[in-house]
Amino acid sequence: MFFSGHTEKVFQVAKKLTYSYITQPKQRDLFEVAFEGLKQDLSIEPFVPFIQIPLYTRLGMGGHEEEAYPIAALNTLLFLGIDIMDDLADGDLPLHWKHIKPADINLVAFTLLCALPQKILSDDFNKSLACKMAMHTALANGFMKMSAGQHQDLAMVQETPLASEGVLKSVIQKSGEELALFTKLGGLYHDLSSDQIGLLYDFGLHLGTAAQISSDCYDIFEASLSRDLANGARTLPLALHLEKLGTENKKSFLTLLNEVQKDPSLREVIKNELIERGSLRHAALMVEYYCQKANSTLSHMALNQNAKTLLKNVADHVSFFSK
């Protein structure tokens, strides 16, 4: 169980901030469903960079992790809203939403992304006007980039032919930019210099990219149910594999990807082929490449060594080769 210590305290701050503005009983009930789902995820997941990175950044400046709770809470609300929107778009909502109408779920996500962050930034953060404006701008720019990435991602479902370069670009824009937004908001909140904020942004961009590729591998090889295969998503491991194949083998594999949506047992055939052709290792090496790019920014950060070690541990959690 990982839902303890700083993670639990940040979660409680996020709920408190939310319920200071969400007052209607029915609306609160919907948010309680969202928070219960998030709590379940946080209880089993040690990798929570949207919380860890701003806390470790504050620690690295000689401060206390508790001083970063407000920005970590804001990141948590943003993460929750993005996660719900992503699930709605992919059509794979978790079970805790089973009895909730999609329109109500959409309103929860809308509020988490388009109302609560702006209210919290404006009314709850004791920061300068310039800092608040910079954070609002970061939110807008981040959402624009992530929207473009999500659009590409949705357009590539069952698309053929498929170029890994295009898939990677979508991963960077959608998932890399998401974590980059969280790290940039943390840097702005902590009043870091523009150079240091840029380094934090790069750390988040590279780590978010690595984490998504790792997640795509996990979905195919480890998850109890592969949502990507079931939904016809063309993730990077699959795109890398398709580029290795000749014309006839490519046609056969594309047929297999279509058939696995109806027959999940074919997943084993896909897994074996990705392993035998070296496509899994190729994807793992790409994860490592982006983890190393993230770690390379640490030497230039004006943080103490303890914080740099903690941030490196966050990146190493994603790597297939550092465990």
PDB file of C-alpha atoms in Angstrom:
ATOM      1  CA  MET A   1       0.000   0.000   0.000  1.00  0.00           C
ATOM      2  CA  PHE A   2       1.502   3.327  -1.081  1.00  0.00           C
ATOM      3  CA  PHE A   3      -1.330   5.617   0.001  1.00  0.00           C
ATOM      4  CA  SER A   4       0.358   7.085   3.046  1.00  0.00           C
ATOM      5  CA  GLY A   5       2.676   9.877   4.141  1.00  0.00           C
ATOM      6  CA  HIS A   6       3.000  12.787   1.734  1.00  0.00           C
ATOM      7  CA  THR A   7       0.789  11.203  -0.929  1.00  0.00           C
ATOM      8  CA  GLU A   8      -2.162  10.868   1.432  1.00  0.00           C
ATOM      9  CA  LYS A   9      -1.677  14.379   2.810  1.00  0.00           C
ATOM     10  CA  VAL A  10      -1.543  15.913  -0.676  1.00  0.00           C
ATOM     11  CA  PHE A  11      -4.680  13.948  -1.576  1.00  0.00           C
ATOM     12  CA  GLN A  12      -6.477  15.426   1.439  1.00  0.00           C
ATOM     13  CA  VAL A  13      -5.360  18.950   0.501  1.00  0.00           C
ATOM     14  CA  ALA A  14      -6.710  18.379  -3.018  1.00  0.00           C
ATOM     15  CA  LYS A  15     -10.078  17.264  -1.633  1.00  0.00           C
ATOM     16  CA  LYS A  16     -10.243  20.205   0.771  1.00  0.00           C
ATOM     17  CA  LEU A  17      -9.529  22.702  -2.005  1.00  0.00           C
ATOM     18  CA  THR A  18     -12.137  21.053  -4.216  1.00  0.00           C
ATOM     19  CA  TYR A  19     -14.901  20.998  -1.637  1.00  0.00           C
ATOM     20  CA  SER A  20     -14.298  24.629  -0.742  1.00  0.00           C
ATOM     21  CA  TYR A  21     -15.809  25.376  -4.176  1.00  0.00           C
ATOM     22  CA  ILE A  22     -17.966  22.317  -4.897  1.00  0.00           C
ATOM     23  CA  THR A  23     -20.943  22.782  -2.575  1.00  0.00           C
ATOM     24  CA  GLN A  24     -23.974  21.218  -4.286  1.00  0.00           C
ATOM     25  CA  PRO A  25     -24.684  17.743  -2.799  1.00  0.00           C
ATOM     26  CA  LYS A  26     -25.147  15.947  -6.138  1.00  0.00           C
ATOM     27  CA  GLN A  27     -21.983  17.483  -7.535  1.00  0.00           C
ATOM     28  CA  ARG A  28     -20.077  16.500  -4.387  1.00  0.00           C
ATOM     29  CA  ASP A  29     -21.314  12.923  -4.769  1.00  0.00           C
ATOM     30  CA  LEU A  30     -19.874  12.780  -8.277  1.00  0.00           C
ATOM     31  CA  PHE A  31     -16.541  14.150  -7.119  1.00  0.00           C
ATOM     32  CA  GLU A  32     -16.486  11.639  -4.286  1.00  0.00           C
ATOM     33  CA  VAL A  33     -16.677   8.855  -6.879  1.00  0.00           C
ATOM     34  CA  ALA A  34     -13.766  10.439  -8.743  1.00  0.00           C
ATOM     35  CA  PHE A  35     -11.692  10.785  -5.567  1.00  0.00           C
ATOM     36  CA  GLU A  36     -12.399   7.203  -4.487  1.00  0.00           C
ATOM     37  CA  GLY A  37     -11.153   5.974  -7.850  1.00  0.00           C
ATOM     38  CA  LEU A  38      -8.033   8.106  -7.554  1.00  0.00           C
ATOM     39  CA  LYS A  39      -7.437   6.840  -4.019  1.00  0.00           C
ATOM     40  CA  GLN A  40      -7.562   3.256  -5.270  1.00  0.00           C
ATOM     41  CA  ASP A  41      -4.960   4.051  -7.928  1.00  0.00           C
ATOM     42  CA  LEU A  42      -2.676   5.872  -5.488  1.00  0.00           C
ATOM     43  CA  SER A  43      -2.933   2.945  -3.065  1.00  0.00           C
ATOM     44  CA  ILE A  44      -1.202   0.569  -5.481  1.00  0.00           C
ATOM     45  CA  GLU A  45       1.050   2.917  -7.448  1.00  0.00           C
ATOM     46  CA  PRO A  46       4.423   4.077  -6.080  1.00  0.00           C
ATOM     47  CA  PHE A  47       5.065   6.199  -9.198  1.00  0.00           C
ATOM     48  CA  VAL A  48       3.259   9.510  -8.632  1.00  0.00           C
ATOM     49  CA  PRO A  49       5.582  12.064 -10.259  1.00  0.00           C
ATOM     50  CA  PHE A  50       2.947  14.818 -10.281  1.00  0.00           C
ATOM     51  CA  ILE A  51       3.240  14.714  -6.471  1.00  0.00           C
ATOM     52  CA  GLN A  52       6.826  13.560  -6.000  1.00  0.00           C
ATOM     53  CA  ILE A  53       8.607  16.029  -8.267  1.00  0.00           C
ATOM     54  CA  PRO A  54       7.282  19.306  -6.765  1.00  0.00           C
ATOM     55  CA  LEU A  55       7.888  17.953  -3.246  1.00  0.00           C
ATOM     56  CA  TYR A  56      11.452  16.879  -4.021  1.00  0.00           C
ATOM     57  CA  THR A  57      12.105  20.176  -5.798  1.00  0.00           C
ATOM     58  CA  ARG A  58      11.122  22.101  -2.674  1.00  0.00           C
ATOM     59  CA  LEU A  59      13.269  19.807  -0.551  1.00  0.00           C
ATOM     60  CA  GLY A  60      16.194  20.385  -2.903  1.00  0.00           C
ATOM     61  CA  MET A  61      15.893  24.135  -2.392  1.00  0.00           C
ATOM     62  CA  GLY A  62      16.405  23.711   1.345  1.00  0.00           C
ATOM     63  CA  GLY A  63      12.715  23.915   2.171  1.00  0.00           C
ATOM     64  CA  HIS A  64      10.231  21.400   3.507  1.00  0.00           C
ATOM     65  CA  GLU A  65       8.142  19.045   1.393  1.00  0.00           C
ATOM     66  CA  GLU A  66       4.971  20.251   3.128  1.00  0.00           C
ATOM     67  CA  GLU A  67       5.502  23.683   1.561  1.00  0.00           C
ATOM     68  CA  ALA A  68       4.843  22.090  -1.835  1.00  0.00           C
ATOM     69  CA  TYR A  69       1.530  20.471  -0.854  1.00  0.00           C
ATOM     70  CA  PRO A  70      -0.619  23.176  -2.537  1.00  0.00           C
ATOM     71  CA  ILE A  71       1.020  22.848  -5.973  1.00  0.00           C
ATOM     72  CA  ALA A  72       1.154  19.049  -5.665  1.00  0.00           C
ATOM     73  CA  ALA A  73      -2.574  19.115  -4.845  1.00  0.00           C
ATOM     74  CA  LEU A  74      -3.262  21.262  -7.917  1.00  0.00           C
ATOM     75  CA  ASN A  75      -1.277  18.789 -10.034  1.00  0.00           C
ATOM     76  CA  THR A  76      -3.309  15.956  -8.532  1.00  0.00           C
ATOM     77  CA  LEU A  77      -6.586  17.574  -9.581  1.00  0.00           C
ATOM     78  CA  LEU A  78      -5.226  18.208 -13.071  1.00  0.00           C
ATOM     79  CA  PHE A  79      -4.008  14.617 -13.313  1.00  0.00           C
ATOM     80  CA  LEU A  80      -7.424  13.337 -12.264  1.00  0.00           C
ATOM     81  CA  GLY A  81      -9.228  15.470 -14.837  1.00  0.00           C
ATOM     82  CA  ILE A  82      -6.852  14.449 -17.631  1.00  0.00           C
ATOM     83  CA  ASP A  83      -7.166  10.788 -16.661  1.00  0.00           C
ATOM     84  CA  ILE A  84     -10.971  10.918 -16.761  1.00  0.00           C
ATOM     85  CA  MET A  85     -10.978  12.680 -20.141  1.00  0.00           C
ATOM     86  CA  ASP A  86      -8.540  10.093 -21.502  1.00  0.00           C
ATOM     87  CA  ASP A  87     -10.713   7.217 -20.293  1.00  0.00           C
ATOM     88  CA  LEU A  88     -13.801   8.825 -21.822  1.00  0.00           C
ATOM     89  CA  ALA A  89     -12.029   9.247 -25.162  1.00  0.00           C
ATOM     90  CA  ASP A  90     -10.741   5.660 -25.157  1.00  0.00           C
ATOM     91  CA  GLY A  91     -14.047   4.188 -24.007  1.00  0.00           C
ATOM     92  CA  ASP A  92     -12.504   2.295 -21.095  1.00  0.00           C
ATOM     93  CA  LEU A  93     -13.839   3.955 -17.956  1.00  0.00           C
ATOM     94  CA  PRO A  94     -12.980   2.180 -14.669  1.00  0.00           C
ATOM     95  CA  LEU A  95     -15.678   0.259 -12.822  1.00  0.00           C
ATOM     96  CA  HIS A  96     -16.276   2.950 -10.205  1.00  0.00           C
ATOM     97  CA  TRP A  97     -17.975   5.025 -12.942  1.00  0.00           C
ATOM     98  CA  LYS A  98     -20.239   2.120 -13.935  1.00  0.00           C
ATOM     99  CA  HIS A  99     -23.500   3.641 -12.690  1.00  0.00           C
ATOM    100  CA  ILE A 100     -22.698   7.268 -13.579  1.00  0.00           C
ATOM    101  CA  LYS A 101     -23.950   8.865 -16.791  1.00  0.00           C
ATOM    102  CA  PRO A 102     -21.195   9.875 -19.262  1.00  0.00           C
ATOM    103  CA  ALA A 103     -22.546  13.442 -19.282  1.00  0.00           C
ATOM    104  CA  ASP A 104     -22.002  13.692 -15.518  1.00  0.00           C
ATOM    105  CA  ILE A 105     -18.520  12.195 -15.797  1.00  0.00           C
ATOM    106  CA  ASN A 106     -17.682  14.704 -18.507  1.00  0.00           C
ATOM    107  CA  LEU A 107     -18.781  17.570 -16.253  1.00  0.00           C
ATOM    108  CA  VAL A 108     -16.506  16.317 -13.467  1.00  0.00           C
ATOM    109  CA  ALA A 109     -13.545  16.274 -15.855  1.00  0.00           C
ATOM    110  CA  PHE A 110     -14.479  19.701 -17.235  1.00  0.00           C
ATOM    111  CA  THR A 111     -14.589  21.180 -13.733  1.00  0.00           C
ATOM    112  CA  LEU A 112     -11.270  19.577 -12.770  1.00  0.00           C
ATOM    113  CA  LEU A 113      -9.543  21.033 -15.814  1.00  0.00           C
ATOM    114  CA  CYS A 114     -11.328  24.269 -16.677  1.00  0.00           C
ATOM    115  CA  ALA A 115     -12.632  25.708 -13.413  1.00  0.00           C
ATOM    116  CA  LEU A 116     -10.985  24.408 -10.246  1.00  0.00           C
ATOM    117  CA  PRO A 117      -7.340  25.010 -11.260  1.00  0.00           C
ATOM    118  CA  GLN A 118      -8.077  28.569 -12.288  1.00  0.00           C
ATOM    119  CA  LYS A 119      -9.977  29.314  -9.049  1.00  0.00           C
ATOM    120  CA  ILE A 120      -7.253  27.756  -6.903  1.00  0.00           C
ATOM    121  CA  LEU A 121      -4.489  29.624  -8.728  1.00  0.00           C
ATOM    122  CA  SER A 122      -6.313  32.932  -8.431  1.00  0.00           C
ATOM    123  CA  ASP A 123      -7.793  32.696  -4.937  1.00  0.00           C
ATOM    124  CA  ASP A 124      -5.828  30.158  -2.873  1.00  0.00           C
ATOM    125  CA  PHE A 125      -2.185  30.568  -3.866  1.00  0.00           C
ATOM    126  CA  ASN A 126      -0.328  33.290  -1.998  1.00  0.00           C
ATOM    127  CA  LYS A 127       1.819  34.195  -4.991  1.00  0.00           C
ATOM    128  CA  SER A 128       2.560  37.356  -6.955  1.00  0.00           C
ATOM    129  CA  LEU A 129       0.308  38.390  -9.823  1.00  0.00           C
ATOM    130  CA  ALA A 130       3.174  37.751 -12.254  1.00  0.00           C
ATOM    131  CA  CYS A 131       3.603  34.216 -10.915  1.00  0.00           C
ATOM    132  CA  LYS A 132      -0.124  33.501 -11.191  1.00  0.00           C
ATOM    133  CA  MET A 133      -0.233  34.823 -14.753  1.00  0.00           C
ATOM    134  CA  ALA A 134       2.744  32.651 -15.694  1.00  0.00           C
ATOM    135  CA  MET A 135       1.013  29.593 -14.234  1.00  0.00           C
ATOM    136  CA  HIS A 136      -2.230  30.355 -16.096  1.00  0.00           C
ATOM    137  CA  THR A 137      -0.207  30.702 -19.308  1.00  0.00           C
ATOM    138  CA  ALA A 138       1.586  27.419 -18.632  1.00  0.00           C
ATOM    139  CA  LEU A 139      -1.784  25.709 -18.178  1.00  0.00           C
ATOM    140  CA  ALA A 140      -3.132  27.063 -21.461  1.00  0.00           C
ATOM    141  CA  ASN A 141       0.001  26.192 -23.437  1.00  0.00           C
ATOM    142  CA  GLY A 142       0.207  22.746 -21.878  1.00  0.00           C
ATOM    143  CA  PHE A 143      -3.426  21.962 -22.661  1.00  0.00           C
ATOM    144  CA  MET A 144      -2.983  23.097 -26.274  1.00  0.00           C
ATOM    145  CA  LYS A 145      -0.019  20.759 -26.783  1.00  0.00           C
ATOM    146  CA  MET A 146      -1.723  17.850 -25.033  1.00  0.00           C
ATOM    147  CA  SER A 147      -4.876  18.388 -27.095  1.00  0.00           C
ATOM    148  CA  ALA A 148      -2.860  18.100 -30.293  1.00  0.00           C
ATOM    149  CA  GLY A 149      -1.256  14.911 -28.992  1.00  0.00           C
ATOM    150  CA  GLN A 150      -4.609  13.410 -28.008  1.00  0.00           C
ATOM    151  CA  HIS A 151      -6.020  14.252 -31.443  1.00  0.00           C
ATOM    152  CA  GLN A 152      -3.125  12.389 -33.078  1.00  0.00           C
ATOM    153  CA  ASP A 153      -3.581   9.479 -30.688  1.00  0.00           C
ATOM    154  CA  LEU A 154      -7.273   9.087 -31.508  1.00  0.00           C
ATOM    155  CA  ALA A 155      -6.587   9.397 -35.231  1.00  0.00           C
ATOM    156  CA  MET A 156      -4.163   6.470 -35.100  1.00  0.00           C
ATOM    157  CA  VAL A 157      -6.638   3.884 -33.794  1.00  0.00           C
ATOM    158  CA  GLN A 158      -6.602   1.047 -36.368  1.00  0.00           C
ATOM    159  CA  GLU A 159      -4.728   3.325 -38.776  1.00  0.00           C
ATOM    160  CA  THR A 160      -2.545   1.745 -41.465  1.00  0.00           C
ATOM    161  CA  PRO A 161       0.166   2.288 -42.496  1.00  0.00           C
ATOM    162  CA  LEU A 162       1.654   3.398 -39.199  1.00  0.00           C
ATOM    163  CA  ALA A 163       4.964   5.225 -38.758  1.00  0.00           C
ATOM    164  CA  SER A 164       6.672   4.972 -35.370  1.00  0.00           C
ATOM    165  CA  GLU A 165       7.866   8.568 -35.745  1.00  0.00           C
ATOM    166  CA  GLY A 166       4.276   9.794 -35.763  1.00  0.00           C
ATOM    167  CA  VAL A 167       3.336   7.622 -32.796  1.00  0.00           C
ATOM    168  CA  LEU A 168       6.335   8.874 -30.820  1.00  0.00           C
ATOM    169  CA  LYS A 169       5.399  12.478 -31.601  1.00  0.00           C
ATOM    170  CA  SER A 170       1.922  11.798 -30.225  1.00  0.00           C
ATOM    171  CA  VAL A 171       3.391  10.252 -27.059  1.00  0.00           C
ATOM    172  CA  ILE A 172       5.643  13.269 -26.499  1.00  0.00           C
ATOM    173  CA  GLN A 173       2.839  15.777 -27.059  1.00  0.00           C
ATOM    174  CA  LYS A 174       0.245  13.927 -25.018  1.00  0.00           C
ATOM    175  CA  SER A 175       2.102  12.260 -22.135  1.00  0.00           C
ATOM    176  CA  GLY A 176       5.447  14.040 -22.177  1.00  0.00           C
ATOM    177  CA  GLU A 177       3.790  17.442 -22.165  1.00  0.00           C
ATOM    178  CA  GLU A 178       1.444  16.380 -19.357  1.00  0.00           C
ATOM    179  CA  LEU A 179       4.267  15.700 -16.907  1.00  0.00           C
ATOM    180  CA  ALA A 180       6.200  18.682 -18.269  1.00  0.00           C
ATOM    181  CA  LEU A 181       3.209  20.855 -17.340  1.00  0.00           C
ATOM    182  CA  PHE A 182       3.212  19.513 -13.786  1.00  0.00           C
ATOM    183  CA  THR A 183       6.952  20.063 -13.364  1.00  0.00           C
ATOM    184  CA  LYS A 184       6.794  23.551 -14.884  1.00  0.00           C
ATOM    185  CA  LEU A 185       3.943  24.558 -12.585  1.00  0.00           C
ATOM    186  CA  GLY A 186       6.059  23.361  -9.664  1.00  0.00           C
ATOM    187  CA  GLY A 187       9.029  25.413 -10.814  1.00  0.00           C
ATOM    188  CA  LEU A 188       6.872  28.521 -11.180  1.00  0.00           C
ATOM    189  CA  TYR A 189       5.272  27.976  -7.777  1.00  0.00           C
ATOM    190  CA  HIS A 190       8.715  27.692  -6.191  1.00  0.00           C
ATOM    191  CA  ASP A 191       9.850  30.953  -7.880  1.00  0.00           C
ATOM    192  CA  LEU A 192      12.767  29.313  -9.679  1.00  0.00           C
ATOM    193  CA  SER A 193      14.716  31.077 -12.414  1.00  0.00           C
ATOM    194  CA  SER A 194      13.628  30.609 -16.022  1.00  0.00           C
ATOM    195  CA  ASP A 195      16.662  28.376 -16.671  1.00  0.00           C
ATOM    196  CA  GLN A 196      15.806  26.119 -13.739  1.00  0.00           C
ATOM    197  CA  ILE A 197      12.144  25.988 -14.771  1.00  0.00           C
ATOM    198  CA  GLY A 198      13.313  24.978 -18.243  1.00  0.00           C
ATOM    199  CA  LEU A 199      15.347  22.117 -16.777  1.00  0.00           C
ATOM    200  CA  LEU A 200      12.376  20.915 -14.738  1.00  0.00           C
ATOM    201  CA  TYR A 201      10.207  21.130 -17.849  1.00  0.00           C
ATOM    202  CA  ASP A 202      12.710  19.018 -19.803  1.00  0.00           C
ATOM    203  CA  PHE A 203      12.922  16.497 -16.958  1.00  0.00           C
ATOM    204  CA  GLY A 204       9.142  16.129 -16.997  1.00  0.00           C
ATOM    205  CA  LEU A 205       8.920  15.981 -20.799  1.00  0.00           C
ATOM    206  CA  HIS A 206      11.459  13.162 -21.096  1.00  0.00           C
ATOM    207  CA  LEU A 207      10.216  11.234 -18.072  1.00  0.00           C
ATOM    208  CA  GLY A 208       6.576  11.523 -19.152  1.00  0.00           C
ATOM    209  CA  THR A 209       7.519  10.178 -22.579  1.00  0.00           C
ATOM    210  CA  ALA A 210       9.433   7.263 -21.052  1.00  0.00           C
ATOM    211  CA  ALA A 211       6.591   6.470 -18.661  1.00  0.00           C
ATOM    212  CA  GLN A 212       4.019   6.291 -21.467  1.00  0.00           C
ATOM    213  CA  ILE A 213       6.135   3.954 -23.599  1.00  0.00           C
ATOM    214  CA  SER A 214       6.694   1.796 -20.517  1.00  0.00           C
ATOM    215  CA  SER A 215       2.949   1.814 -19.842  1.00  0.00           C
ATOM    216  CA  ASP A 216       2.259   0.753 -23.436  1.00  0.00           C
ATOM    217  CA  CYS A 217       4.600  -2.219 -22.980  1.00  0.00           C
ATOM    218  CA  TYR A 218       2.941  -3.114 -19.677  1.00  0.00           C
ATOM    219  CA  ASP A 219      -0.498  -3.015 -21.288  1.00  0.00           C
ATOM    220  CA  ILE A 220       0.489  -5.588 -23.901  1.00  0.00           C
ATOM    221  CA  PHE A 221       2.650  -7.885 -21.768  1.00  0.00           C
ATOM    222  CA  GLU A 222       1.561  -7.636 -18.127  1.00  0.00           C
ATOM    223  CA  ALA A 223      -1.926  -6.171 -17.662  1.00  0.00           C
ATOM    224  CA  SER A 224      -4.732  -8.619 -16.918  1.00  0.00           C
ATOM    225  CA  LEU A 225      -6.611  -7.103 -19.870  1.00  0.00           C
ATOM    226  CA  SER A 226      -4.898  -5.250 -22.703  1.00  0.00           C
ATOM    227  CA  ARG A 227      -7.095  -2.223 -23.245  1.00  0.00           C
ATOM    228  CA  ASP A 228      -4.923  -1.018 -26.115  1.00  0.00           C
ATOM    229  CA  LEU A 229      -5.292  -4.261 -28.059  1.00  0.00           C
ATOM    230  CA  ALA A 230      -9.009  -4.433 -27.249  1.00  0.00           C
ATOM    231  CA  ASN A 231      -9.557  -0.863 -28.481  1.00  0.00           C
ATOM    232  CA  GLY A 232      -7.393  -1.151 -31.578  1.00  0.00           C
ATOM    233  CA  ALA A 233      -4.847   1.384 -30.339  1.00  0.00           C
ATOM    234  CA  ARG A 234      -1.610   1.452 -32.340  1.00  0.00           C
ATOM    235  CA  THR A 235       0.916   2.093 -29.582  1.00  0.00           C
ATOM    236  CA  LEU A 236       4.650   2.553 -30.063  1.00  0.00           C
ATOM    237  CA  PRO A 237       5.694  -1.099 -29.439  1.00  0.00           C
ATOM    238  CA  LEU A 238       3.284  -2.162 -32.194  1.00  0.00           C
ATOM    239  CA  ALA A 239       4.416   0.598 -34.563  1.00  0.00           C
ATOM    240  CA  LEU A 240       8.076  -0.336 -34.044  1.00  0.00           C
ATOM    241  CA  HIS A 241       7.231  -3.963 -34.764  1.00  0.00           C
ATOM    242  CA  LEU A 242       5.290  -3.202 -37.939  1.00  0.00           C
ATOM    243  CA  GLU A 243       8.270  -1.297 -39.328  1.00  0.00           C
ATOM    244  CA  LYS A 244      10.408  -4.431 -38.992  1.00  0.00           C
ATOM    245  CA  LEU A 245       8.089  -6.524 -41.156  1.00  0.00           C
ATOM    246  CA  GLY A 246       7.955  -7.107 -44.890  1.00  0.00           C
ATOM    247  CA  THR A 247       4.785  -6.536 -46.865  1.00  0.00           C
ATOM    248  CA  GLU A 248       3.182  -9.955 -46.378  1.00  0.00           C
ATOM    249  CA  ASN A 249       4.168 -10.310 -42.714  1.00  0.00           C
ATOM    250  CA  LYS A 250       2.872  -6.806 -42.088  1.00  0.00           C
ATOM    251  CA  LYS A 251      -0.502  -7.697 -43.596  1.00  0.00           C
ATOM    252  CA  SER A 252      -0.667 -10.815 -41.426  1.00  0.00           C
ATOM    253  CA  PHE A 253       0.191  -8.887 -38.279  1.00  0.00           C
ATOM    254  CA  LEU A 254      -2.365  -6.175 -39.025  1.00  0.00           C
ATOM    255  CA  THR A 255      -4.982  -8.891 -39.472  1.00  0.00           C
ATOM    256  CA  LEU A 256      -3.913 -10.308 -36.119  1.00  0.00           C
ATOM    257  CA  LEU A 257      -4.345  -6.889 -34.484  1.00  0.00           C
ATOM    258  CA  ASN A 258      -7.873  -6.672 -35.852  1.00  0.00           C
ATOM    259  CA  GLU A 259      -8.764 -10.208 -34.763  1.00  0.00           C
ATOM    260  CA  VAL A 260      -7.448  -9.815 -31.207  1.00  0.00           C
ATOM    261  CA  GLN A 261     -10.195  -7.259 -30.563  1.00  0.00           C
ATOM    262  CA  LYS A 262     -12.697 -10.117 -30.835  1.00  0.00           C
ATOM    263  CA  ASP A 263     -10.471 -12.942 -29.584  1.00  0.00           C
ATOM    264  CA  PRO A 264      -8.275 -11.871 -26.623  1.00  0.00           C
ATOM    265  CA  SER A 265      -6.492 -15.246 -26.624  1.00  0.00           C
ATOM    266  CA  LEU A 266      -4.548 -14.064 -29.686  1.00  0.00           C
ATOM    267  CA  ARG A 267      -2.729 -11.670 -27.380  1.00  0.00           C
ATOM    268  CA  GLU A 268      -0.213 -14.447 -26.618  1.00  0.00           C
ATOM    269  CA  VAL A 269       0.624 -14.754 -30.307  1.00  0.00           C
ATOM    270  CA  ILE A 270       1.235 -11.008 -30.498  1.00  0.00           C
ATOM    271  CA  LYS A 271       3.395 -11.032 -27.360  1.00  0.00           C
ATOM    272  CA  ASN A 272       5.546 -13.887 -28.660  1.00  0.00           C
ATOM    273  CA  GLU A 273       6.051 -12.205 -32.008  1.00  0.00           C
ATOM    274  CA  LEU A 274       7.082  -8.901 -30.397  1.00  0.00           C
ATOM    275  CA  ILE A 275       9.610 -10.742 -28.235  1.00  0.00           C
ATOM    276  CA  GLU A 276      11.029 -12.933 -31.005  1.00  0.00           C
ATOM    277  CA  ARG A 277      11.484 -10.019 -33.416  1.00  0.00           C
ATOM    278  CA  GLY A 278      13.146  -7.836 -30.765  1.00  0.00           C
ATOM    279  CA  SER A 279      10.357  -5.260 -30.752  1.00  0.00           C
ATOM    280  CA  LEU A 280       9.871  -5.407 -26.981  1.00  0.00           C
ATOM    281  CA  ARG A 281      13.578  -4.809 -26.413  1.00  0.00           C
ATOM    282  CA  HIS A 282      13.488  -1.961 -28.938  1.00  0.00           C
ATOM    283  CA  ALA A 283      10.690  -0.289 -26.979  1.00  0.00           C
ATOM    284  CA  ALA A 284      12.512  -0.905 -23.686  1.00  0.00           C
ATOM    285  CA  LEU A 285      15.627   0.770 -25.090  1.00  0.00           C
ATOM    286  CA  MET A 286      13.530   3.791 -26.063  1.00  0.00           C
ATOM    287  CA  VAL A 287      12.232   3.958 -22.494  1.00  0.00           C
ATOM    288  CA  GLU A 288      15.830   3.891 -21.273  1.00  0.00           C
ATOM    289  CA  TYR A 289      16.844   6.591 -23.762  1.00  0.00           C
ATOM    290  CA  TYR A 290      14.229   9.013 -22.444  1.00  0.00           C
ATOM    291  CA  CYS A 291      14.978   8.100 -18.818  1.00  0.00           C
ATOM    292  CA  GLN A 292      18.623   8.949 -19.440  1.00  0.00           C
ATOM    293  CA  LYS A 293      17.629  12.221 -21.109  1.00  0.00           C
ATOM    294  CA  ALA A 294      15.586  13.050 -18.009  1.00  0.00           C
ATOM    295  CA  ASN A 295      18.456  12.165 -15.678  1.00  0.00           C
ATOM    296  CA  SER A 296      20.919  14.223 -17.733  1.00  0.00           C
ATOM    297  CA  THR A 297      19.075  17.394 -16.699  1.00  0.00           C
ATOM    298  CA  LEU A 298      19.674  16.724 -12.992  1.00  0.00           C
ATOM    299  CA  SER A 299      23.358  17.696 -13.019  1.00  0.00           C
ATOM    300  CA  HIS A 300      22.386  21.214 -14.122  1.00  0.00           C
ATOM    301  CA  MET A 301      19.652  21.721 -11.521  1.00  0.00           C
ATOM    302  CA  ALA A 302      20.359  24.025  -8.578  1.00  0.00           C
ATOM    303  CA  LEU A 303      19.124  21.453  -6.059  1.00  0.00           C
ATOM    304  CA  ASN A 304      20.917  19.627  -3.262  1.00  0.00           C
ATOM    305  CA  GLN A 305      22.217  16.118  -3.866  1.00  0.00           C
ATOM    306  CA  ASN A 306      19.517  14.466  -1.784  1.00  0.00           C
ATOM    307  CA  ALA A 307      16.786  15.893  -4.009  1.00  0.00           C
ATOM    308  CA  LYS A 308      18.676  14.933  -7.174  1.00  0.00           C
ATOM    309  CA  THR A 309      18.943  11.365  -5.897  1.00  0.00           C
ATOM    310  CA  LEU A 310      15.227  11.285  -5.133  1.00  0.00           C
ATOM    311  CA  LEU A 311      14.389  12.626  -8.595  1.00  0.00           C
ATOM    312  CA  LYS A 312      16.704  10.061 -10.190  1.00  0.00           C
ATOM    313  CA  ASN A 313      14.895   7.340  -8.254  1.00  0.00           C
ATOM    314  CA  VAL A 314      11.624   8.558  -9.763  1.00  0.00           C
ATOM    315  CA  ALA A 315      13.101   8.201 -13.257  1.00  0.00           C
ATOM    316  CA  ASP A 316      14.709   4.845 -12.454  1.00  0.00           C
ATOM    317  CA  HIS A 317      11.310   3.481 -11.458  1.00  0.00           C
ATOM    318  CA  VAL A 318      10.269   3.776 -15.112  1.00  0.00           C
ATOM    319  CA  SER A 319      13.446   2.244 -16.570  1.00  0.00           C
ATOM    320  CA  PHE A 320      13.540  -1.457 -17.457  1.00  0.00           C
ATOM    321  CA  PHE A 321      17.285  -1.541 -16.820  1.00  0.00           C
ATOM    322  CA  SER A 322      17.594   0.263 -13.463  1.00  0.00           C
ATOM    323  CA  LYS A 323      15.338  -1.964 -11.361  1.00  0.00           C
TER     324      LYS A 323
END
